mmCIF file with all atom_site columns, C-alpha atoms in Angstrom:
data_model
loop_
_atom_site.group_PDB
_atom_site.id
_atom_site.type_symbol
_atom_site.label_atom_id
_atom_site.label_alt_id
_atom_site.label_comp_id
_atom_site.label_asym_id
_atom_site.label_entity_id
_atom_site.label_seq_id
_atom_site.pdbx_PDB_ins_code
_atom_site.Cartn_x
_atom_site.Cartn_y
_atom_site.Cartn_z
_atom_site.occupancy
_atom_site.B_iso_or_equiv
_atom_site.pdbx_formal_charge
_atom_site.auth_seq_id
_atom_site.auth_comp_id
_atom_site.auth_asym_id
_atom_site.auth_atom_id
_atom_site.pdbx_PDB_model_num
ATOM 1   C CA . UNK A 1 1   ? -9.724  11.761  -3.607  1.00 55.00 ? 1   UNK A CA 1
ATOM 2   C CA . UNK A 1 2   ? -7.195  13.912  -5.957  1.00 68.00 ? 2   UNK A CA 1
ATOM 3   C CA . UNK A 1 3   ? -5.067  14.656  -2.729  1.00 68.00 ? 3   UNK A CA 1
ATOM 4   C CA . UNK A 1 4   ? -5.092  10.855  -1.789  1.00 62.00 ? 4   UNK A CA 1
ATOM 5   C CA . UNK A 1 5   ? -3.992  9.837   -5.513  1.00 64.00 ? 5   UNK A CA 1
ATOM 6   C CA . UNK A 1 6   ? -1.334  12.515  -5.379  1.00 72.00 ? 6   UNK A CA 1
ATOM 7   C CA . UNK A 1 7   ? 0.029   11.148  -1.943  1.00 70.00 ? 7   UNK A CA 1
ATOM 8   C CA . UNK A 1 8   ? -0.057  7.575   -3.225  1.00 67.00 ? 8   UNK A CA 1
ATOM 9   C CA . UNK A 1 9   ? 1.784   8.348   -6.404  1.00 70.00 ? 9   UNK A CA 1
ATOM 10  C CA . UNK A 1 10  ? 4.537   10.236  -3.882  1.00 76.00 ? 10  UNK A CA 1
ATOM 11  C CA . UNK A 1 11  ? 4.281   7.233   -1.668  1.00 73.00 ? 11  UNK A CA 1
ATOM 12  C CA . UNK A 1 12  ? 4.882   4.774   -4.349  1.00 71.00 ? 12  UNK A CA 1
ATOM 13  C CA . UNK A 1 13  ? 6.932   6.936   -7.035  1.00 77.00 ? 13  UNK A CA 1
ATOM 14  C CA . UNK A 1 14  ? 9.660   8.382   -4.937  1.00 81.00 ? 14  UNK A CA 1
ATOM 15  C CA . UNK A 1 15  ? 11.053  5.190   -3.580  1.00 81.00 ? 15  UNK A CA 1
ATOM 16  C CA . UNK A 1 16  ? 10.608  3.718   -7.155  1.00 80.00 ? 16  UNK A CA 1
ATOM 17  C CA . UNK A 1 17  ? 12.614  6.608   -8.544  1.00 87.00 ? 17  UNK A CA 1
ATOM 18  C CA . UNK A 1 18  ? 15.327  6.200   -5.961  1.00 89.00 ? 18  UNK A CA 1
ATOM 19  C CA . UNK A 1 19  ? 15.587  2.335   -6.416  1.00 86.00 ? 19  UNK A CA 1
ATOM 20  C CA . UNK A 1 20  ? 15.968  2.809   -10.259 1.00 87.00 ? 20  UNK A CA 1
ATOM 21  C CA . UNK A 1 21  ? 18.303  5.467   -9.815  1.00 93.00 ? 21  UNK A CA 1
ATOM 22  C CA . UNK A 1 22  ? 20.530  3.656   -7.286  1.00 93.00 ? 22  UNK A CA 1
ATOM 23  C CA . UNK A 1 23  ? 20.240  0.703   -9.427  1.00 87.00 ? 23  UNK A CA 1
ATOM 24  C CA . UNK A 1 24  ? 21.360  2.467   -12.623 1.00 90.00 ? 24  UNK A CA 1
ATOM 25  C CA . UNK A 1 25  ? 24.437  3.821   -10.781 1.00 95.00 ? 25  UNK A CA 1
ATOM 26  C CA . UNK A 1 26  ? 25.590  0.239   -10.396 1.00 93.00 ? 26  UNK A CA 1
ATOM 27  C CA . UNK A 1 27  ? 24.413  -0.524  -6.582  1.00 92.00 ? 27  UNK A CA 1
ATOM 28  C CA . UNK A 1 28  ? 23.269  -4.059  -5.970  1.00 88.00 ? 28  UNK A CA 1
ATOM 29  C CA . UNK A 1 29  ? 19.501  -4.718  -5.600  1.00 83.00 ? 29  UNK A CA 1
ATOM 30  C CA . UNK A 1 30  ? 19.750  -4.721  -1.872  1.00 83.00 ? 30  UNK A CA 1
ATOM 31  C CA . UNK A 1 31  ? 21.459  -1.445  -1.639  1.00 88.00 ? 31  UNK A CA 1
ATOM 32  C CA . UNK A 1 32  ? 18.914  0.023   -3.915  1.00 87.00 ? 32  UNK A CA 1
ATOM 33  C CA . UNK A 1 33  ? 16.100  -1.410  -1.896  1.00 83.00 ? 33  UNK A CA 1
ATOM 34  C CA . UNK A 1 34  ? 17.501  0.044   1.340   1.00 87.00 ? 34  UNK A CA 1
ATOM 35  C CA . UNK A 1 35  ? 17.834  3.421   -0.376  1.00 90.00 ? 35  UNK A CA 1
ATOM 36  C CA . UNK A 1 36  ? 14.349  3.299   -1.754  1.00 85.00 ? 36  UNK A CA 1
ATOM 37  C CA . UNK A 1 37  ? 13.105  2.164   1.923   1.00 84.00 ? 37  UNK A CA 1
ATOM 38  C CA . UNK A 1 38  ? 15.028  5.010   3.444   1.00 88.00 ? 38  UNK A CA 1
ATOM 39  C CA . UNK A 1 39  ? 13.502  7.708   1.212   1.00 88.00 ? 39  UNK A CA 1
ATOM 40  C CA . UNK A 1 40  ? 10.071  6.386   1.916   1.00 82.00 ? 40  UNK A CA 1
ATOM 41  C CA . UNK A 1 41  ? 10.811  6.566   5.512   1.00 84.00 ? 41  UNK A CA 1
ATOM 42  C CA . UNK A 1 42  ? 11.973  10.114  5.072   1.00 88.00 ? 42  UNK A CA 1
ATOM 43  C CA . UNK A 1 43  ? 8.763   10.933  3.291   1.00 84.00 ? 43  UNK A CA 1
ATOM 44  C CA . UNK A 1 44  ? 6.742   9.753   6.147   1.00 81.00 ? 44  UNK A CA 1
ATOM 45  C CA . UNK A 1 45  ? 8.642   11.830  8.403   1.00 84.00 ? 45  UNK A CA 1
ATOM 46  C CA . UNK A 1 46  ? 8.427   14.809  6.330   1.00 85.00 ? 46  UNK A CA 1
ATOM 47  C CA . UNK A 1 47  ? 4.654   14.435  5.763   1.00 80.00 ? 47  UNK A CA 1
ATOM 48  C CA . UNK A 1 48  ? 4.194   14.030  9.682   1.00 81.00 ? 48  UNK A CA 1
ATOM 49  C CA . UNK A 1 49  ? 6.315   17.266  10.398  1.00 86.00 ? 49  UNK A CA 1
ATOM 50  C CA . UNK A 1 50  ? 4.493   19.098  7.522   1.00 85.00 ? 50  UNK A CA 1
ATOM 51  C CA . UNK A 1 51  ? 0.903   18.169  8.921   1.00 80.00 ? 51  UNK A CA 1
ATOM 52  C CA . UNK A 1 52  ? 1.929   18.164  12.568  1.00 83.00 ? 52  UNK A CA 1
ATOM 53  C CA . UNK A 1 53  ? 0.764   14.646  13.282  1.00 77.00 ? 53  UNK A CA 1
ATOM 54  C CA . UNK A 1 54  ? 1.525   11.116  12.335  1.00 71.00 ? 54  UNK A CA 1
ATOM 55  C CA . UNK A 1 55  ? -1.056  8.973   10.563  1.00 68.00 ? 55  UNK A CA 1
ATOM 56  C CA . UNK A 1 56  ? -1.567  5.442   11.630  1.00 67.00 ? 56  UNK A CA 1
ATOM 57  C CA . UNK A 1 57  ? -0.597  3.998   8.363   1.00 65.00 ? 57  UNK A CA 1
ATOM 58  C CA . UNK A 1 58  ? 2.365   6.066   8.059   1.00 65.00 ? 58  UNK A CA 1
ATOM 59  C CA . UNK A 1 59  ? 3.549   4.877   11.445  1.00 69.00 ? 59  UNK A CA 1
ATOM 60  C CA . UNK A 1 60  ? 3.041   1.247   10.452  1.00 72.00 ? 60  UNK A CA 1
ATOM 61  C CA . UNK A 1 61  ? 4.853   1.780   7.292   1.00 70.00 ? 61  UNK A CA 1
ATOM 62  C CA . UNK A 1 62  ? 7.556   3.885   8.979   1.00 69.00 ? 62  UNK A CA 1
ATOM 63  C CA . UNK A 1 63  ? 7.897   0.973   11.860  1.00 75.00 ? 63  UNK A CA 1
ATOM 64  C CA . UNK A 1 64  ? 7.859   -2.053  9.362   1.00 80.00 ? 64  UNK A CA 1
ATOM 65  C CA . UNK A 1 65  ? 10.742  -0.836  7.289   1.00 79.00 ? 65  UNK A CA 1
ATOM 66  C CA . UNK A 1 66  ? 13.514  -0.787  9.862   1.00 82.00 ? 66  UNK A CA 1
ATOM 67  C CA . UNK A 1 67  ? 12.452  -4.258  11.371  1.00 84.00 ? 67  UNK A CA 1
ATOM 68  C CA . UNK A 1 68  ? 12.448  -5.644  7.961   1.00 84.00 ? 68  UNK A CA 1
ATOM 69  C CA . UNK A 1 69  ? 15.651  -4.062  6.969   1.00 83.00 ? 69  UNK A CA 1
ATOM 70  C CA . UNK A 1 70  ? 17.340  -5.495  10.104  1.00 86.00 ? 70  UNK A CA 1
ATOM 71  C CA . UNK A 1 71  ? 15.861  -9.035  9.292   1.00 89.00 ? 71  UNK A CA 1
ATOM 72  C CA . UNK A 1 72  ? 17.115  -8.735  5.799   1.00 86.00 ? 72  UNK A CA 1
ATOM 73  C CA . UNK A 1 73  ? 20.639  -7.573  6.720   1.00 85.00 ? 73  UNK A CA 1
ATOM 74  C CA . UNK A 1 74  ? 20.662  -10.370 9.428   1.00 90.00 ? 74  UNK A CA 1
ATOM 75  C CA . UNK A 1 75  ? 19.676  -12.932 7.012   1.00 90.00 ? 75  UNK A CA 1
ATOM 76  C CA . UNK A 1 76  ? 21.426  -11.422 4.172   1.00 87.00 ? 76  UNK A CA 1
ATOM 77  C CA . UNK A 1 77  ? 18.219  -11.917 2.229   1.00 89.00 ? 77  UNK A CA 1
ATOM 78  C CA . UNK A 1 78  ? 17.252  -8.816  0.080   1.00 86.00 ? 78  UNK A CA 1
ATOM 79  C CA . UNK A 1 79  ? 13.734  -10.792 -0.689  1.00 91.00 ? 79  UNK A CA 1
ATOM 80  C CA . UNK A 1 80  ? 12.713  -9.628  2.810   1.00 89.00 ? 80  UNK A CA 1
ATOM 81  C CA . UNK A 1 81  ? 12.736  -6.081  1.848   1.00 84.00 ? 81  UNK A CA 1
ATOM 82  C CA . UNK A 1 82  ? 10.773  -6.982  -1.328  1.00 85.00 ? 82  UNK A CA 1
ATOM 83  C CA . UNK A 1 83  ? 8.203   -8.732  0.929   1.00 88.00 ? 83  UNK A CA 1
ATOM 84  C CA . UNK A 1 84  ? 7.484   -5.641  2.826   1.00 83.00 ? 84  UNK A CA 1
ATOM 85  C CA . UNK A 1 85  ? 4.599   -4.387  0.528   1.00 81.00 ? 85  UNK A CA 1
ATOM 86  C CA . UNK A 1 86  ? 3.138   -7.811  0.860   1.00 88.00 ? 86  UNK A CA 1
ATOM 87  C CA . UNK A 1 87  ? 3.214   -7.637  4.666   1.00 86.00 ? 87  UNK A CA 1
ATOM 88  C CA . UNK A 1 88  ? 1.622   -4.225  4.577   1.00 83.00 ? 88  UNK A CA 1
ATOM 89  C CA . UNK A 1 89  ? -1.267  -5.242  2.095   1.00 86.00 ? 89  UNK A CA 1
ATOM 90  C CA . UNK A 1 90  ? -1.711  -8.511  4.004   1.00 91.00 ? 90  UNK A CA 1
ATOM 91  C CA . UNK A 1 91  ? -1.909  -6.564  7.179   1.00 88.00 ? 91  UNK A CA 1
ATOM 92  C CA . UNK A 1 92  ? -4.487  -4.132  5.750   1.00 86.00 ? 92  UNK A CA 1
ATOM 93  C CA . UNK A 1 93  ? -6.498  -6.802  4.052   1.00 91.00 ? 93  UNK A CA 1
ATOM 94  C CA . UNK A 1 94  ? -6.855  -8.708  7.208   1.00 93.00 ? 94  UNK A CA 1
ATOM 95  C CA . UNK A 1 95  ? -7.775  -5.756  9.066   1.00 89.00 ? 95  UNK A CA 1
ATOM 96  C CA . UNK A 1 96  ? -10.400 -4.778  6.546   1.00 89.00 ? 96  UNK A CA 1
ATOM 97  C CA . UNK A 1 97  ? -12.049 -8.161  6.408   1.00 93.00 ? 97  UNK A CA 1
ATOM 98  C CA . UNK A 1 98  ? -11.458 -8.723  10.165  1.00 92.00 ? 98  UNK A CA 1
ATOM 99  C CA . UNK A 1 99  ? -13.639 -5.450  10.789  1.00 89.00 ? 99  UNK A CA 1
ATOM 100 C CA . UNK A 1 100 ? -16.357 -6.710  8.447   1.00 89.00 ? 100 UNK A CA 1
ATOM 101 C CA . UNK A 1 101 ? -16.409 -10.013 10.431  1.00 90.00 ? 101 UNK A CA 1
ATOM 102 C CA . UNK A 1 102 ? -16.676 -8.028  13.783  1.00 87.00 ? 102 UNK A CA 1
ATOM 103 C CA . UNK A 1 103 ? -19.598 -6.071  12.336  1.00 83.00 ? 103 UNK A CA 1
ATOM 104 C CA . UNK A 1 104 ? -17.662 -2.711  12.453  1.00 82.00 ? 104 UNK A CA 1
ATOM 105 C CA . UNK A 1 105 ? -16.219 -2.118  8.838   1.00 84.00 ? 105 UNK A CA 1
ATOM 106 C CA . UNK A 1 106 ? -13.116 0.310   9.088   1.00 81.00 ? 106 UNK A CA 1
ATOM 107 C CA . UNK A 1 107 ? -14.382 1.942   6.077   1.00 75.00 ? 107 UNK A CA 1
ATOM 108 C CA . UNK A 1 108 ? -16.980 3.672   8.451   1.00 76.00 ? 108 UNK A CA 1
ATOM 109 C CA . UNK A 1 109 ? -14.024 5.324   10.082  1.00 73.00 ? 109 UNK A CA 1
ATOM 110 C CA . UNK A 1 110 ? -12.739 6.713   7.030   1.00 68.00 ? 110 UNK A CA 1
ATOM 111 C CA . UNK A 1 111 ? -15.811 8.415   5.437   1.00 67.00 ? 111 UNK A CA 1
ATOM 112 C CA . UNK A 1 112 ? -18.502 10.613  6.855   1.00 67.00 ? 112 UNK A CA 1
ATOM 113 C CA . UNK A 1 113 ? -21.139 9.022   4.886   1.00 64.00 ? 113 UNK A CA 1
ATOM 114 C CA . UNK A 1 114 ? -23.854 7.275   6.954   1.00 67.00 ? 114 UNK A CA 1
ATOM 115 C CA . UNK A 1 115 ? -23.464 3.551   7.636   1.00 70.00 ? 115 UNK A CA 1
ATOM 116 C CA . UNK A 1 116 ? -24.804 1.289   4.904   1.00 71.00 ? 116 UNK A CA 1
ATOM 117 C CA . UNK A 1 117 ? -24.313 -1.951  3.117   1.00 82.00 ? 117 UNK A CA 1
ATOM 118 C CA . UNK A 1 118 ? -22.608 -0.281  0.247   1.00 78.00 ? 118 UNK A CA 1
ATOM 119 C CA . UNK A 1 119 ? -19.740 0.684   2.695   1.00 80.00 ? 119 UNK A CA 1
ATOM 120 C CA . UNK A 1 120 ? -19.671 -2.852  4.021   1.00 85.00 ? 120 UNK A CA 1
ATOM 121 C CA . UNK A 1 121 ? -19.438 -4.252  0.775   1.00 86.00 ? 121 UNK A CA 1
ATOM 122 C CA . UNK A 1 122 ? -16.331 -1.693  -0.099  1.00 85.00 ? 122 UNK A CA 1
ATOM 123 C CA . UNK A 1 123 ? -14.643 -2.774  2.937   1.00 88.00 ? 123 UNK A CA 1
ATOM 124 C CA . UNK A 1 124 ? -14.885 -6.527  2.061   1.00 92.00 ? 124 UNK A CA 1
ATOM 125 C CA . UNK A 1 125 ? -13.585 -5.746  -1.478  1.00 90.00 ? 125 UNK A CA 1
ATOM 126 C CA . UNK A 1 126 ? -10.773 -3.427  -0.479  1.00 89.00 ? 126 UNK A CA 1
ATOM 127 C CA . UNK A 1 127 ? -9.719  -6.203  2.183   1.00 93.00 ? 127 UNK A CA 1
ATOM 128 C CA . UNK A 1 128 ? -10.145 -9.011  -0.601  1.00 93.00 ? 128 UNK A CA 1
ATOM 129 C CA . UNK A 1 129 ? -8.161  -7.107  -3.291  1.00 91.00 ? 129 UNK A CA 1
ATOM 130 C CA . UNK A 1 130 ? -5.228  -6.187  -0.672  1.00 91.00 ? 130 UNK A CA 1
ATOM 131 C CA . UNK A 1 131 ? -5.011  -9.980  0.573   1.00 94.00 ? 131 UNK A CA 1
ATOM 132 C CA . UNK A 1 132 ? -4.798  -11.214 -2.933  1.00 93.00 ? 132 UNK A CA 1
ATOM 133 C CA . UNK A 1 133 ? -2.214  -8.653  -3.795  1.00 91.00 ? 133 UNK A CA 1
ATOM 134 C CA . UNK A 1 134 ? -0.270  -9.722  -0.862  1.00 93.00 ? 134 UNK A CA 1
ATOM 135 C CA . UNK A 1 135 ? -0.216  -13.402 -1.559  1.00 94.00 ? 135 UNK A CA 1
ATOM 136 C CA . UNK A 1 136 ? 0.542   -12.987 -5.201  1.00 93.00 ? 136 UNK A CA 1
ATOM 137 C CA . UNK A 1 137 ? 3.372   -10.527 -4.482  1.00 91.00 ? 137 UNK A CA 1
ATOM 138 C CA . UNK A 1 138 ? 4.741   -12.869 -1.920  1.00 93.00 ? 138 UNK A CA 1
ATOM 139 C CA . UNK A 1 139 ? 4.788   -15.791 -4.094  1.00 95.00 ? 139 UNK A CA 1
ATOM 140 C CA . UNK A 1 140 ? 6.387   -13.807 -6.832  1.00 94.00 ? 140 UNK A CA 1
ATOM 141 C CA . UNK A 1 141 ? 9.000   -12.485 -4.509  1.00 93.00 ? 141 UNK A CA 1
ATOM 142 C CA . UNK A 1 142 ? 10.130  -15.943 -3.752  1.00 92.00 ? 142 UNK A CA 1
ATOM 143 C CA . UNK A 1 143 ? 9.552   -17.453 -7.199  1.00 95.00 ? 143 UNK A CA 1
ATOM 144 C CA . UNK A 1 144 ? 11.003  -15.020 -9.594  1.00 94.00 ? 144 UNK A CA 1
ATOM 145 C CA . UNK A 1 145 ? 14.502  -13.560 -10.044 1.00 93.00 ? 145 UNK A CA 1
ATOM 146 C CA . UNK A 1 146 ? 15.458  -10.656 -7.548  1.00 87.00 ? 146 UNK A CA 1
ATOM 147 C CA . UNK A 1 147 ? 15.832  -7.879  -10.245 1.00 84.00 ? 147 UNK A CA 1
ATOM 148 C CA . UNK A 1 148 ? 12.500  -8.918  -11.933 1.00 90.00 ? 148 UNK A CA 1
ATOM 149 C CA . UNK A 1 149 ? 10.612  -8.740  -8.891  1.00 89.00 ? 149 UNK A CA 1
ATOM 150 C CA . UNK A 1 150 ? 12.176  -5.393  -7.815  1.00 84.00 ? 150 UNK A CA 1
ATOM 151 C CA . UNK A 1 151 ? 10.850  -4.107  -11.060 1.00 83.00 ? 151 UNK A CA 1
ATOM 152 C CA . UNK A 1 152 ? 7.468   -5.743  -11.027 1.00 88.00 ? 152 UNK A CA 1
ATOM 153 C CA . UNK A 1 153 ? 6.835   -4.940  -7.504  1.00 84.00 ? 153 UNK A CA 1
ATOM 154 C CA . UNK A 1 154 ? 5.952   -1.171  -7.872  1.00 79.00 ? 154 UNK A CA 1
ATOM 155 C CA . UNK A 1 155 ? 3.702   -1.939  -10.838 1.00 84.00 ? 155 UNK A CA 1
ATOM 156 C CA . UNK A 1 156 ? 1.737   -4.745  -8.885  1.00 87.00 ? 156 UNK A CA 1
ATOM 157 C CA . UNK A 1 157 ? 1.214   -2.217  -6.137  1.00 81.00 ? 157 UNK A CA 1
ATOM 158 C CA . UNK A 1 158 ? -0.053  0.593   -8.537  1.00 80.00 ? 158 UNK A CA 1
ATOM 159 C CA . UNK A 1 159 ? -2.320  -1.923  -10.209 1.00 86.00 ? 159 UNK A CA 1
ATOM 160 C CA . UNK A 1 160 ? -3.882  -2.938  -6.940  1.00 86.00 ? 160 UNK A CA 1
ATOM 161 C CA . UNK A 1 161 ? -4.250  0.615   -6.001  1.00 81.00 ? 161 UNK A CA 1
ATOM 162 C CA . UNK A 1 162 ? -5.761  1.427   -9.482  1.00 84.00 ? 162 UNK A CA 1
ATOM 163 C CA . UNK A 1 163 ? -8.293  -1.422  -9.038  1.00 87.00 ? 163 UNK A CA 1
ATOM 164 C CA . UNK A 1 164 ? -9.255  -0.304  -5.660  1.00 85.00 ? 164 UNK A CA 1
ATOM 165 C CA . UNK A 1 165 ? -9.625  3.367   -6.758  1.00 82.00 ? 165 UNK A CA 1
ATOM 166 C CA . UNK A 1 166 ? -11.749 2.111   -9.846  1.00 86.00 ? 166 UNK A CA 1
ATOM 167 C CA . UNK A 1 167 ? -13.928 -0.022  -7.492  1.00 84.00 ? 167 UNK A CA 1
ATOM 168 C CA . UNK A 1 168 ? -14.425 2.650   -5.180  1.00 81.00 ? 168 UNK A CA 1
ATOM 169 C CA . UNK A 1 169 ? -15.509 5.205   -7.876  1.00 83.00 ? 169 UNK A CA 1
ATOM 170 C CA . UNK A 1 170 ? -17.892 2.648   -9.493  1.00 85.00 ? 170 UNK A CA 1
ATOM 171 C CA . UNK A 1 171 ? -19.592 1.969   -6.331  1.00 80.00 ? 171 UNK A CA 1
ATOM 172 C CA . UNK A 1 172 ? -19.755 5.752   -5.524  1.00 78.00 ? 172 UNK A CA 1
ATOM 173 C CA . UNK A 1 173 ? -21.192 6.399   -9.055  1.00 84.00 ? 173 UNK A CA 1
ATOM 174 C CA . UNK A 1 174 ? -23.631 3.617   -8.430  1.00 81.00 ? 174 UNK A CA 1
ATOM 175 C CA . UNK A 1 175 ? -24.778 5.016   -4.983  1.00 76.00 ? 175 UNK A CA 1
ATOM 176 C CA . UNK A 1 176 ? -25.193 8.263   -6.614  1.00 75.00 ? 176 UNK A CA 1
ATOM 177 C CA . UNK A 1 177 ? -27.375 6.874   -9.412  1.00 78.00 ? 177 UNK A CA 1
ATOM 178 C CA . UNK A 1 178 ? -29.684 4.942   -6.874  1.00 76.00 ? 178 UNK A CA 1
ATOM 179 C CA . UNK A 1 179 ? -30.061 8.189   -4.916  1.00 71.00 ? 179 UNK A CA 1
ATOM 180 C CA . UNK A 1 180 ? -31.615 10.104  -7.652  1.00 69.00 ? 180 UNK A CA 1
#
């Protein structure tokens, strides 16, 4: 869990630092978002080279950024880059909820624990939180001023991840208490 949290901090924190650094140096929001996205993509490549394998999630993130960057540049709409996290959260949420509807919750693939109603509940919960995060952020991307949302997006992302981590820890603690 600690390794996962450190990785998430790098994945969220590094692009945020680059965005704020570029913006602080006077670059416009779109240029700062592009710089942050490029750094995130380089991080994905670095981790893939370090571990000598490309994770599925990293591949999706890595593939999404260039597509959304191209669309953003073609339409001259930097909000599309801000919508990237909503697209990714929404896709993950749909995958998790969809896997439950198909009777094969994805969390079973991520944990060595035996199959249980507990893991199905966590899959539903994670999917629902990610879908809610995607919808809320997408609405805010197109409702709030660009600078405001660029500042708010990482906070919302970390908040959603913290909520998911807290839920997972609560369920784990509850399961261990019932096992005794």
